[in-house]
CSV table of C-alpha atoms and ligand atoms in Angstrom, one decimal:
chain,number,residue,atom,x,y,z
G,28,MET,CA,40.3,-11.6,-10.5
G,29,ARG,CA,38.8,-7.9,-9.9
G,30,SER,CA,35.8,-7.8,-7.3
G,31,LEU,CA,33.0,-5.9,-6.2
G,32,PHE,CA,32.8,-5.1,-2.4
G,33,ILE,CA,29.2,-5.4,-1.1
G,34,VAL,CA,28.4,-3.2,1.6
G,35,ASN,CA,25.6,-2.8,4.3
G,36,PRO,CA,23.7,0.4,3.7
G,37,ALA,CA,22.6,0.8,7.3
G,38,THR,CA,26.1,0.4,8.8
G,39,GLY,CA,28.4,1.1,5.9
G,40,GLU,CA,30.5,-2.2,6.8
G,41,THR,CA,31.7,-4.6,4.2
G,42,ILE,CA,29.6,-7.6,3.9
G,43,THR,CA,31.6,-9.9,1.2
G,44,ALA,CA,33.3,-8.9,-2.3
G,45,VAL,CA,31.9,-10.8,-5.1
G,46,PRO,CA,33.8,-11.1,-8.7
G,47,ALA,CA,33.6,-8.4,-11.2
G,48,GLY,CA,32.7,-11.0,-14.1
G,49,SER,CA,34.4,-9.8,-18.0
G,50,ALA,CA,33.0,-10.4,-21.4
G,51,SER,CA,34.9,-13.7,-21.7
G,52,ASP,CA,33.0,-14.8,-18.1
G,53,ILE,CA,29.6,-14.0,-19.9
G,54,ASP,CA,30.7,-15.9,-23.0
G,55,ARG,CA,31.7,-19.2,-21.0
G,56,THR,CA,28.6,-18.9,-18.9
G,57,VAL,CA,26.5,-18.1,-22.1
G,58,GLN,CA,27.7,-21.7,-23.8
G,59,LYS,CA,27.2,-23.6,-20.7
G,60,ALA,CA,23.8,-22.4,-20.5
G,61,GLN,CA,23.4,-23.1,-24.4
G,62,ARG,CA,24.7,-26.7,-23.9
G,63,ALA,CA,21.7,-27.2,-21.0
G,64,PHE,CA,19.1,-25.6,-23.7
G,65,GLU,CA,20.1,-28.8,-25.9
G,66,GLY,CA,20.3,-30.7,-23.5
G,67,GLU,CA,17.3,-32.3,-21.4
G,68,TRP,CA,16.1,-29.2,-20.2
G,69,GLY,CA,15.3,-27.8,-23.5
G,70,HIS,CA,13.4,-30.8,-24.2
G,71,SER,CA,11.4,-31.2,-21.0
G,72,ALA,CA,7.7,-31.6,-20.6
G,73,PRO,CA,5.8,-29.2,-18.9
G,74,ARG,CA,4.8,-31.3,-16.2
G,75,GLU,CA,8.4,-31.9,-15.4
G,76,ARG,CA,9.1,-27.9,-15.6
G,77,THR,CA,6.1,-27.8,-12.8
G,78,ALA,CA,7.7,-29.9,-10.6
G,79,ALA,CA,11.0,-28.2,-10.7
G,80,LEU,CA,9.6,-25.0,-10.3
G,81,GLN,CA,7.2,-26.3,-7.3
G,82,THR,CA,10.4,-27.8,-5.6
G,83,LEU,CA,12.5,-24.5,-6.0
G,84,ALA,CA,9.7,-22.5,-4.4
G,85,ALA,CA,9.7,-25.2,-1.5
G,86,ALA,CA,13.5,-24.4,-1.1
G,87,VAL,CA,13.0,-20.2,-0.8
G,88,ARG,CA,10.4,-21.0,1.5
G,89,ASP,CA,12.9,-23.5,3.8
G,90,ASN,CA,15.7,-21.1,3.2
G,91,ALA,CA,13.2,-17.9,3.9
G,92,GLU,CA,14.7,-16.6,6.9
G,93,GLU,CA,18.2,-16.8,5.5
G,94,LEU,CA,17.3,-15.2,2.5
G,95,ALA,CA,15.4,-12.0,4.3
G,96,GLN,CA,18.2,-11.6,6.4
G,97,LEU,CA,20.6,-11.4,3.3
G,98,GLU,CA,18.3,-8.9,1.5
G,99,CYS,CA,17.9,-7.0,4.5
G,100,ALA,CA,21.7,-6.4,5.3
G,101,ASN,CA,22.4,-5.9,1.4
G,102,VAL,CA,19.6,-3.6,0.8
G,103,GLY,CA,18.9,-2.1,3.6
G,104,LYS,CA,15.4,-3.2,3.8
G,105,PRO,CA,13.2,-3.5,7.1
G,106,ILE,CA,13.0,-7.0,7.9
G,107,GLY,CA,9.4,-7.3,7.9
G,108,SER,CA,9.4,-6.2,4.1
G,109,ALA,CA,12.2,-8.5,3.5
G,110,ARG,CA,10.4,-11.5,4.8
G,111,GLY,CA,7.4,-10.3,2.8
G,112,GLU,CA,9.3,-10.2,-0.4
G,113,ILE,CA,10.6,-13.5,0.4
G,114,GLY,CA,7.2,-15.0,0.8
G,115,TYR,CA,6.1,-13.5,-2.4
G,116,ALA,CA,9.1,-14.7,-4.4
G,117,ALA,CA,8.2,-18.3,-3.7
G,118,ARG,CA,4.5,-17.5,-4.4
G,119,VAL,CA,5.9,-16.2,-7.8
G,120,LEU,CA,7.4,-19.6,-8.7
G,121,ASP,CA,4.5,-21.8,-7.4
G,122,TYR,CA,2.2,-19.4,-10.0
G,123,TYR,CA,4.4,-20.2,-12.9
G,124,ALA,CA,5.0,-23.7,-12.1
G,125,GLY,CA,0.9,-23.8,-12.5
G,126,LEU,CA,1.0,-22.0,-15.8
G,127,ALA,CA,3.6,-24.1,-17.5
G,128,SER,CA,1.3,-27.0,-17.8
G,129,VAL,CA,-0.9,-24.3,-19.4
G,130,ALA,CA,0.8,-22.8,-21.9
G,131,ARG,CA,-0.1,-24.7,-25.3
G,132,GLY,CA,-0.4,-24.1,-28.8
G,133,GLU,CA,-3.6,-24.3,-31.2
G,134,THR,CA,-5.4,-26.1,-33.8
G,135,VAL,CA,-6.9,-24.3,-36.8
G,136,GLY,CA,-8.6,-25.9,-40.0
G,137,LEU,CA,-7.4,-24.5,-42.7
G,138,SER,CA,-8.3,-25.2,-46.9
G,139,GLY,CA,-6.6,-28.4,-47.9
G,140,GLY,CA,-5.2,-29.0,-44.6
G,141,LEU,CA,-4.3,-28.2,-40.6
G,142,GLY,CA,-2.8,-25.7,-38.8
G,143,LEU,CA,-0.9,-26.2,-35.9
G,144,THR,CA,0.5,-23.6,-33.4
G,145,LEU,CA,3.7,-24.5,-30.9
G,146,ARG,CA,5.0,-22.8,-28.1
G,147,GLU,CA,8.6,-23.4,-28.1
G,148,PRO,CA,11.1,-21.8,-25.7
G,149,LEU,CA,13.4,-19.1,-26.7
G,150,GLY,CA,16.8,-20.8,-25.7
G,151,VAL,CA,19.3,-18.4,-23.4
G,152,CYS,CA,17.7,-15.7,-21.9
G,153,GLY,CA,19.8,-12.5,-20.1
G,154,LEU,CA,18.0,-11.5,-17.0
G,155,ILE,CA,19.1,-8.1,-15.9
G,156,VAL,CA,18.1,-6.9,-12.4
G,157,PRO,CA,18.0,-4.0,-10.6
G,158,TRP,CA,18.9,-3.6,-6.7
G,159,ASN,CA,15.7,-2.0,-5.2
G,160,PHE,CA,13.8,-5.8,-5.2
G,161,PRO,CA,16.6,-8.2,-6.2
G,162,LEU,CA,15.4,-11.4,-5.4
G,163,VAL,CA,11.8,-10.8,-6.3
G,164,ILE,CA,12.6,-9.0,-9.9
G,165,THR,CA,14.8,-11.9,-10.3
G,166,LEU,CA,11.8,-14.4,-10.1
G,167,TRP,CA,9.5,-12.2,-11.9
G,168,LYS,CA,11.8,-13.2,-15.0
G,169,LEU,CA,12.9,-16.4,-13.8
G,170,ALA,CA,10.0,-18.1,-13.4
G,171,PRO,CA,8.3,-18.0,-16.4
G,172,ALA,CA,11.3,-18.3,-18.5
G,173,LEU,CA,11.9,-21.4,-16.6
G,174,ALA,CA,8.4,-22.4,-17.3
G,175,MET,CA,8.9,-22.0,-21.0
G,176,GLY,CA,11.9,-24.2,-21.0
G,177,ASN,CA,14.4,-21.6,-21.4
G,178,THR,CA,17.7,-21.3,-19.6
G,179,VAL,CA,19.0,-18.5,-18.0
G,180,VAL,CA,22.1,-15.9,-17.5
G,181,ILE,CA,21.2,-13.8,-14.3
G,182,LYS,CA,23.3,-10.3,-14.1
G,183,PRO,CA,22.2,-8.9,-11.1
G,184,ALA,CA,23.1,-5.1,-10.1
G,185,GLU,CA,26.8,-4.9,-8.7
G,186,TRP,CA,25.3,-3.5,-5.2
G,187,THR,CA,23.0,-6.2,-4.4
G,188,PRO,CA,23.9,-9.8,-5.5
G,189,LEU,CA,23.9,-11.9,-2.4
G,190,THR,CA,20.1,-13.4,-2.7
G,191,VAL,CA,20.6,-14.3,-6.4
G,192,LEU,CA,23.7,-15.9,-5.6
G,193,ARG,CA,22.1,-17.9,-2.9
G,194,LEU,CA,19.1,-18.7,-5.2
G,195,ALA,CA,21.2,-20.1,-7.9
G,196,GLU,CA,22.8,-22.6,-5.2
G,197,LEU,CA,19.5,-23.4,-4.1
G,198,ALA,CA,18.7,-24.0,-7.5
G,199,LYS,CA,21.7,-26.9,-8.2
G,200,GLY,CA,20.4,-30.5,-7.7
G,201,ILE,CA,16.7,-29.2,-8.4
G,202,LEU,CA,17.3,-27.9,-11.7
G,203,PRO,CA,20.2,-29.6,-14.2
G,204,GLU,CA,23.2,-27.9,-14.5
G,205,GLY,CA,23.7,-24.7,-16.8
G,206,VAL,CA,19.9,-24.0,-16.4
G,207,VAL,CA,20.5,-21.3,-13.8
G,208,ASN,CA,23.5,-19.1,-14.0
G,209,VAL,CA,24.7,-16.0,-12.2
G,210,VAL,CA,27.5,-13.9,-13.6
G,211,THR,CA,27.9,-10.6,-11.3
G,212,GLY,CA,29.9,-7.8,-12.5
G,213,THR,CA,29.2,-4.3,-13.5
G,214,GLY,CA,26.8,-3.2,-15.9
G,215,ALA,CA,29.1,-1.2,-18.1
G,216,GLU,CA,31.1,-4.6,-18.8
G,217,ALA,CA,29.3,-8.0,-17.7
G,218,GLY,CA,25.7,-6.5,-18.5
G,219,ALA,CA,26.8,-4.8,-21.9
G,220,ALA,CA,28.3,-8.4,-23.1
G,221,LEU,CA,25.2,-9.9,-22.3
G,222,VAL,CA,23.2,-8.1,-24.1
G,223,ALA,CA,25.6,-8.1,-27.2
G,224,HIS,CA,26.2,-11.7,-27.1
G,225,PRO,CA,25.1,-13.3,-30.1
G,226,GLY,CA,24.1,-16.9,-28.3
G,227,VAL,CA,21.5,-14.8,-26.2
G,228,CYS,CA,18.1,-15.1,-27.8
G,229,LYS,CA,16.2,-12.6,-25.2
G,230,ILE,CA,17.0,-9.9,-23.1
G,231,SER,CA,14.8,-9.2,-20.0
G,232,PHE,CA,16.1,-6.1,-18.4
G,233,THR,CA,14.6,-4.1,-15.7
G,234,GLY,CA,16.2,-1.1,-14.5
G,235,SER,CA,16.5,3.0,-15.5
G,236,THR,CA,15.1,4.3,-18.6
G,237,MET,CA,18.5,5.4,-19.7
G,238,THR,CA,20.3,2.0,-19.4
G,239,GLY,CA,16.8,0.4,-21.2
G,240,ARG,CA,17.7,2.8,-24.4
G,241,ALA,CA,21.3,1.7,-24.4
G,242,ILE,CA,20.2,-1.9,-23.9
G,243,MET,CA,17.7,-1.5,-26.6
G,244,ALA,CA,20.0,-0.1,-29.1
G,245,SER,CA,22.6,-2.9,-28.5
G,246,ALA,CA,20.2,-5.6,-28.8
G,247,ALA,CA,19.0,-4.4,-32.2
G,248,GLN,CA,22.5,-5.7,-33.4
G,249,THR,CA,21.1,-9.2,-33.0
G,250,VAL,CA,17.5,-8.7,-33.4
G,251,LYS,CA,17.2,-10.0,-29.9
G,252,ARG,CA,14.1,-10.2,-28.2
G,253,VAL,CA,13.9,-7.1,-25.4
G,254,SER,CA,11.7,-6.7,-22.2
G,255,LEU,CA,12.0,-3.5,-20.5
G,256,GLU,CA,10.8,-2.5,-17.4
G,257,LEU,CA,12.1,1.0,-16.8
G,258,GLY,CA,11.6,4.1,-14.6
G,259,GLY,CA,8.4,5.9,-13.3
G,260,LYS,CA,7.0,9.4,-12.1
G,261,SER,CA,3.4,8.1,-10.8
G,262,ALA,CA,0.8,10.0,-10.0
G,263,SER,CA,-1.8,9.8,-7.0
G,264,LEU,CA,-4.9,11.7,-8.3
G,265,VAL,CA,-7.0,13.0,-5.2
G,266,PHE,CA,-10.3,14.4,-5.6
G,267,ALA,CA,-12.2,16.3,-3.2
G,268,ASP,CA,-14.8,13.6,-2.8
G,269,ALA,CA,-12.2,11.2,-1.9
G,270,ASP,CA,-11.8,9.5,1.6
G,271,LEU,CA,-9.7,12.0,2.9
G,272,GLU,CA,-8.4,9.7,5.9
G,273,LYS,CA,-7.4,7.0,3.4
G,274,ALA,CA,-5.8,9.1,0.8
G,275,ALA,CA,-3.8,11.4,3.2
G,276,GLY,CA,-2.7,7.9,4.9
G,277,SER,CA,-1.2,6.4,1.9
G,278,VAL,CA,1.9,7.9,2.6
G,279,MET,CA,4.0,4.5,2.3
G,280,SER,CA,2.7,4.5,-1.7
G,281,VAL,CA,5.7,6.6,-1.9
G,282,PHE,CA,8.0,6.1,1.1
G,283,ASP,CA,8.0,2.2,0.9
G,284,ASN,CA,11.5,0.8,0.1
G,285,THR,CA,12.5,4.3,1.1
G,286,GLY,CA,10.9,5.5,-2.0
G,287,GLN,CA,13.3,3.3,-4.8
G,288,ASP,CA,10.1,1.6,-6.0
G,289,CYS,CA,9.5,2.2,-9.8
G,290,CYS,CA,5.8,2.4,-9.0
G,291,ALA,CA,6.5,5.3,-6.2
G,292,ARG,CA,3.5,7.8,-6.4
G,293,SER,CA,6.2,10.7,-6.0
G,294,ARG,CA,3.7,12.9,-7.5
G,295,TYR,CA,0.3,13.6,-5.6
G,296,LEU,CA,-2.4,15.6,-7.5
G,297,VAL,CA,-4.5,17.1,-5.0
G,298,GLU,CA,-7.8,19.1,-6.1
G,299,LYS,CA,-7.2,22.5,-4.6
G,300,SER,CA,-10.5,23.0,-2.2
G,301,ILE,CA,-8.9,20.1,0.0
G,302,PHE,CA,-5.4,21.1,-0.9
G,303,LYS,CA,-4.9,22.5,2.5
G,304,ASP,CA,-6.3,20.2,4.7
G,305,PHE,CA,-4.7,17.1,2.5
G,306,VAL,CA,-1.4,18.4,2.8
G,307,GLU,CA,-1.5,18.9,6.5
G,308,ARG,CA,-3.0,15.3,6.8
G,309,PHE,CA,-0.1,14.1,4.6
G,310,VAL,CA,2.6,15.6,6.7
G,311,GLU,CA,1.4,14.5,9.9
G,312,ASN,CA,1.1,10.9,8.9
G,313,THR,CA,4.6,11.0,7.3
G,314,LYS,CA,5.9,12.5,10.7
G,315,LYS,CA,4.4,9.0,12.2
G,316,LEU,CA,7.0,7.1,10.2
G,317,ILE,CA,9.9,5.7,11.6
G,318,VAL,CA,13.6,5.7,9.8
G,319,GLY,CA,15.9,3.7,11.2
G,320,ASP,CA,17.8,0.2,11.9
G,321,PRO,CA,16.2,-2.5,9.1
G,322,LEU,CA,16.4,-5.2,12.0
G,323,ALA,CA,14.0,-3.2,14.2
G,324,ALA,CA,10.4,-4.7,14.0
G,325,ASN,CA,9.1,-1.2,13.9
G,326,THR,CA,11.4,0.6,11.3
G,327,ASP,CA,9.2,2.3,8.4
G,328,LEU,CA,12.3,3.3,6.1
G,329,GLY,CA,15.5,1.9,6.2
G,330,PRO,CA,18.7,3.9,4.7
G,331,LEU,CA,19.0,4.1,0.7
G,332,VAL,CA,21.1,1.6,-0.9
G,333,ALA,CA,24.4,3.2,-1.4
G,334,ALA,CA,26.2,6.5,-0.4
G,335,ALA,CA,26.1,7.2,-4.2
G,336,HIS,CA,22.8,6.7,-4.5
G,337,ARG,CA,22.1,9.1,-1.3
G,338,GLU,CA,24.1,12.1,-3.1
G,339,ARG,CA,21.9,11.6,-6.3
G,340,VAL,CA,18.8,11.6,-4.4
G,341,HIS,CA,20.2,14.9,-2.5
G,342,GLY,CA,21.1,16.8,-5.5
G,343,PHE,CA,17.6,16.6,-6.4
G,344,VAL,CA,16.2,18.1,-3.4
G,345,GLU,CA,19.1,21.1,-3.6
G,346,ARG,CA,18.9,21.9,-6.8
G,347,SER,CA,14.8,22.3,-6.5
G,348,GLY,CA,15.7,25.4,-4.7
G,349,VAL,CA,12.3,25.0,-2.9
G,350,LYS,CA,12.2,24.3,1.0
G,351,PRO,CA,10.6,21.2,1.8
G,352,LEU,CA,7.5,21.2,4.6
G,353,MET,CA,9.5,18.4,6.0
G,354,GLY,CA,13.0,16.3,5.6
G,355,GLY,CA,15.5,17.3,2.7
G,356,LYS,CA,18.6,16.8,4.6
G,357,LYS,CA,21.0,13.7,5.1
G,358,LEU,CA,20.8,12.2,8.5
G,359,ASP,CA,23.9,12.0,10.3
G,360,GLY,CA,25.6,8.9,11.6
G,361,PRO,CA,27.0,5.9,9.7
G,362,GLY,CA,24.5,4.7,6.8
G,363,CYS,CA,23.1,6.0,4.2
G,364,PHE,CA,19.5,7.3,5.9
G,365,TYR,CA,17.5,10.0,4.1
G,366,PRO,CA,14.4,11.0,6.1
G,367,PRO,CA,10.8,11.6,4.1
G,368,THR,CA,11.0,14.7,2.2
G,369,VAL,CA,7.7,16.4,1.3
G,370,PHE,CA,7.5,19.3,-1.4
G,371,THR,CA,4.5,21.8,-2.2
G,372,GLY,CA,5.0,24.8,-4.2
G,373,VAL,CA,7.2,22.7,-6.9
G,374,ALA,CA,6.3,23.6,-11.0
G,375,PRO,CA,4.6,20.7,-12.6
G,376,ASP,CA,7.3,21.2,-15.3
G,377,ALA,CA,10.2,21.6,-12.6
G,378,GLU,CA,13.2,18.6,-12.5
G,379,LEU,CA,11.6,17.4,-9.0
G,380,ALA,CA,8.1,17.3,-10.9
G,381,GLN,CA,9.5,15.3,-13.9
G,382,GLN,CA,12.6,13.4,-13.0
G,383,GLU,CA,12.5,9.8,-11.0
G,384,VAL,CA,14.0,10.8,-7.7
G,385,PHE,CA,14.2,7.2,-6.7
G,386,GLY,CA,14.3,8.2,-2.9
G,387,PRO,CA,11.9,9.5,-0.4
G,388,VAL,CA,10.8,12.4,-1.9
G,389,VAL,CA,7.3,13.6,-2.7
G,390,THR,CA,5.7,16.8,-4.8
G,391,ILE,CA,2.4,17.7,-3.8
G,392,LEU,CA,0.9,19.8,-6.2
G,393,PRO,CA,-3.0,21.2,-6.8
G,394,PHE,CA,-5.3,20.9,-9.4
G,395,GLU,CA,-8.9,22.8,-10.2
G,396,SER,CA,-11.0,20.3,-12.6
G,397,GLU,CA,-10.5,16.8,-13.8
G,398,ALA,CA,-9.3,17.8,-17.0
G,399,GLU,CA,-6.4,19.4,-15.5
G,400,ALA,CA,-5.6,16.7,-13.2
G,401,ILE,CA,-5.6,14.5,-15.8
G,402,ALA,CA,-3.1,16.6,-18.0
G,403,LEU,CA,-1.2,16.9,-15.1
G,404,ALA,CA,-0.9,13.1,-14.1
G,405,ASN,CA,-0.2,12.5,-18.1
G,406,ASN,CA,2.5,15.4,-18.5
G,407,THR,CA,5.3,12.8,-18.1
G,408,LEU,CA,7.6,10.9,-20.4
G,409,TYR,CA,6.7,8.0,-18.1
G,410,GLY,CA,3.5,5.7,-17.5
G,411,LEU,CA,4.1,3.0,-15.3
G,412,SER,CA,1.7,3.1,-11.9
G,413,GLY,CA,-0.6,5.1,-10.3
G,414,SER,CA,-3.6,5.8,-7.7
G,415,LEU,CA,-6.8,7.5,-8.2
G,416,TRP,CA,-8.9,8.5,-5.1
G,417,THR,CA,-12.5,9.2,-5.6
G,418,GLN,CA,-16.0,8.0,-4.3
G,419,ASP,CA,-17.9,8.6,-7.4
G,420,ALA,CA,-17.6,5.3,-9.9
G,421,ALA,CA,-18.3,7.1,-12.8
G,422,ARG,CA,-15.6,9.8,-12.7
G,423,ALA,CA,-13.2,6.9,-11.4
G,424,MET,CA,-13.9,4.7,-14.6
G,425,ARG,CA,-13.5,8.2,-16.8
G,426,VAL,CA,-10.0,8.8,-15.2
G,427,ALA,CA,-8.7,5.5,-15.0
G,428,ARG,CA,-9.4,5.2,-18.8
G,429,ALA,CA,-8.1,8.8,-19.5
G,430,VAL,CA,-4.5,8.3,-17.6
G,431,ARG,CA,-2.1,6.7,-19.8
G,432,THR,CA,-0.4,4.3,-17.4
G,433,GLY,CA,0.2,0.5,-17.4
G,434,ALA,CA,-1.3,-0.2,-13.8
G,435,LEU,CA,-3.7,1.8,-11.8
G,436,SER,CA,-5.4,1.2,-8.4
G,437,VAL,CA,-8.6,3.1,-7.6
G,438,ASN,CA,-8.9,4.1,-3.5
G,439,SER,CA,-5.5,1.9,-3.2
G,440,SER,CA,-1.9,2.2,-3.4
G,441,SER,CA,-1.1,-1.2,-4.5
G,442,SER,CA,0.6,-1.7,-7.4
G,443,VAL,CA,1.8,-5.1,-8.5
G,444,HIS,CA,-0.6,-7.8,-8.5
G,445,LEU,CA,1.0,-11.4,-9.7
G,446,GLU,CA,-2.0,-12.5,-11.8
G,447,LEU,CA,-2.0,-9.2,-13.7
G,448,PRO,CA,0.4,-8.3,-16.4
G,449,PHE,CA,2.7,-5.4,-15.5
G,450,GLY,CA,4.5,-3.1,-17.6
G,451,GLY,CA,4.8,0.4,-18.7
G,452,TYR,CA,3.1,3.1,-21.4
G,453,GLY,CA,5.8,5.4,-22.7
G,454,GLN,CA,9.3,5.4,-21.8
G,455,SER,CA,8.2,3.3,-18.8
G,456,GLY,CA,8.8,0.0,-20.9
G,457,LEU,CA,8.3,-2.2,-23.3
G,458,GLY,CA,6.2,-5.5,-22.9
G,459,ARG,CA,4.6,-6.9,-19.9
G,460,GLU,CA,6.0,-9.2,-16.7
G,461,LEU,CA,3.5,-11.2,-14.6
G,462,GLY,CA,0.6,-12.6,-14.9
G,463,PRO,CA,0.0,-15.2,-17.8
G,464,GLN,CA,1.2,-12.8,-20.6
G,465,ALA,CA,4.9,-13.4,-19.1
G,466,LEU,CA,4.8,-16.5,-21.0
G,467,ASP,CA,4.8,-14.8,-24.1
G,468,ALA,CA,7.8,-13.0,-23.5
G,469,TYR,CA,9.9,-16.2,-23.0
G,470,SER,CA,8.4,-18.1,-26.0
G,471,GLU,CA,8.2,-17.9,-29.7
G,472,VAL,CA,5.0,-19.6,-31.5
G,473,LYS,CA,5.7,-21.8,-34.5
G,474,SER,CA,3.1,-22.0,-37.2
G,475,ILE,CA,2.9,-25.4,-38.9
G,476,TYR,CA,0.4,-26.3,-42.0
G,477,TRP,CA,-0.3,-29.9,-42.8
G,478,ALA,CA,-1.4,-30.6,-46.1
G,479,GLN,CA,-4.3,-33.2,-46.1
O,530,NAD,P1,20.3,0.7,-13.6
O,530,NAD,O1,19.7,0.9,-15.1
O,530,NAD,O2,21.5,1.6,-13.4
O,530,NAD,O3,20.7,-0.8,-13.7
O,530,NAD,C1,20.1,-1.9,-13.6
O,530,NAD,C2,20.7,-3.3,-14.1
O,530,NAD,O4,21.6,-2.7,-15.4
O,530,NAD,C3,21.9,-3.3,-13.1
O,530,NAD,O5,22.1,-5.1,-13.1
O,530,NAD,C4,23.2,-3.0,-13.8
O,530,NAD,O6,24.4,-3.5,-13.6
O,530,NAD,C5,22.8,-3.1,-15.3
O,530,NAD,N1,23.0,-2.4,-16.4
O,530,NAD,C6,23.8,-1.0,-16.2
O,530,NAD,N2,24.3,-0.5,-17.7
O,530,NAD,C7,24.2,-1.7,-18.4
O,530,NAD,C8,24.5,-1.7,-19.8
O,530,NAD,N3,24.9,-0.9,-20.5
O,530,NAD,N4,24.4,-2.9,-20.4
O,530,NAD,C9,23.4,-3.8,-19.9
O,530,NAD,N5,23.4,-3.7,-18.2
O,530,NAD,C10,23.6,-2.6,-17.8
O,530,NAD,O7,19.3,0.7,-12.7
O,530,NAD,P2,19.1,0.9,-11.0
O,530,NAD,O8,19.9,2.2,-10.6
O,530,NAD,O9,19.8,-0.4,-10.4
O,530,NAD,O10,17.6,0.6,-10.9
O,530,NAD,C11,17.0,1.7,-10.7
O,530,NAD,C12,16.0,2.0,-11.8
O,530,NAD,O11,15.3,0.9,-11.7
O,530,NAD,C13,15.1,3.0,-11.6
O,530,NAD,O12,14.9,3.7,-12.7
O,530,NAD,C14,13.6,2.1,-11.3
O,530,NAD,O13,12.7,2.9,-11.9
O,530,NAD,C15,13.8,0.8,-12.4
O,530,NAD,N6,13.1,0.0,-12.1
O,530,NAD,C16,11.9,-0.3,-12.9
O,530,NAD,C17,10.9,-1.2,-12.3
O,530,NAD,C18,10.0,-1.9,-13.2
O,530,NAD,O14,9.4,-3.2,-13.1
O,530,NAD,N7,9.5,-1.0,-14.4
O,530,NAD,C19,11.4,-2.0,-11.3
O,530,NAD,C20,12.4,-1.8,-10.6
O,530,NAD,C21,13.2,-1.0,-10.8
């Protein structure tokens, strides 16, 4: 069997190798998941699923340090962030453990009889995951899928399968055989086979918009349910009346996870009267960030995930033809390190202001009026996240309603909340994850008419 070599992006060393799964591996695994769905799990009571999810959450907590070290080594995340993500992953399981028992149907009085609605699981769900938050994004999908009684086949990203493989080991003994399955492999082979498989009822995908389009087209052949969480080019709008220190201090809203975050505020739109002052403060704050060893406690930015990805990020910088205020050069030495890079003077329609770079690169653009700020924010094919900084509550409400994006933070750079639905407008995606709404994405509603 062919292998995928798994590399530590901070050192360039190979950690291990995993199988490159084929279409027949996918077929075998989907059949296993179908049998598990037809067995006790597919007929389990909500409270049994609550108990299983709680036990899995406890197992994640019991193995948290090992999982954090794995995520740190495989993705290059600073160890503090990796520990935070593992704790959060366990909370996702706990949250859907609670909701498993809450999801229920309705009774409706009808002429000549009674209507009932039942919430039923879909069957085998294919979960396709990217490399930037491997365990967390897996659990955004896995926890609601299990809460509703589905079985799953997970296809982790080719660079970062290690925590997901460990999670599947932890699930053994907690969940019946065949409920949680992982097939490692490339997107072109294992991923595409999962999407095309007639035994898979739903694909939940997180990744690039380009891959999302291909998945949607392929899933159409079998009319699969699809949820797509895709790319972003989110804006942070800073008005002249904002708390400037806080707004210019929000540098991690773009540089967190070394910019490899679909919610990264990679476009700052700043009112002209404060533009110069804002840029100076933003650059000053960015210069304080420490790029380096992910295992060091004070590191803010680890490496990019892979050498090929660093080339892609640097390509955007080079093609821009604009000299950045800081950064913009690959860092010497082993590993895929890249410095925080700040641009001004980029045209709003230029590639750098339009395309998702998915690295530590920000463009800061000026605006003169509220209407222009909204127009610039909406001048994108994406619509995933965003921030808005102002002390004027009426303006905050007006602008929040006018910006076409799935999530927006006022005077904050936070992006995702477990209790709130998360997903994109425009080409940032289809459907919502998280919140109680995620349960809808993993269930069918059956209507029954009972004549009296
Ligand atoms: P990607 O689209 O290259 O790959 C994502 C996953 O899809 C991987 O597991 C890959 O193997 C698989 N894949 C690739 N081609 C496939 C195909 N033809 N059929 C089936 N599966 C296939 O994305 P990436 O580079 O791993 O991740 C970065 C992208 O993910 C960015 O665009 C980012 O914005 C996006 N992302 C979005 C969210 C969100 O919630 N909206 C969250 C994180 C990342």
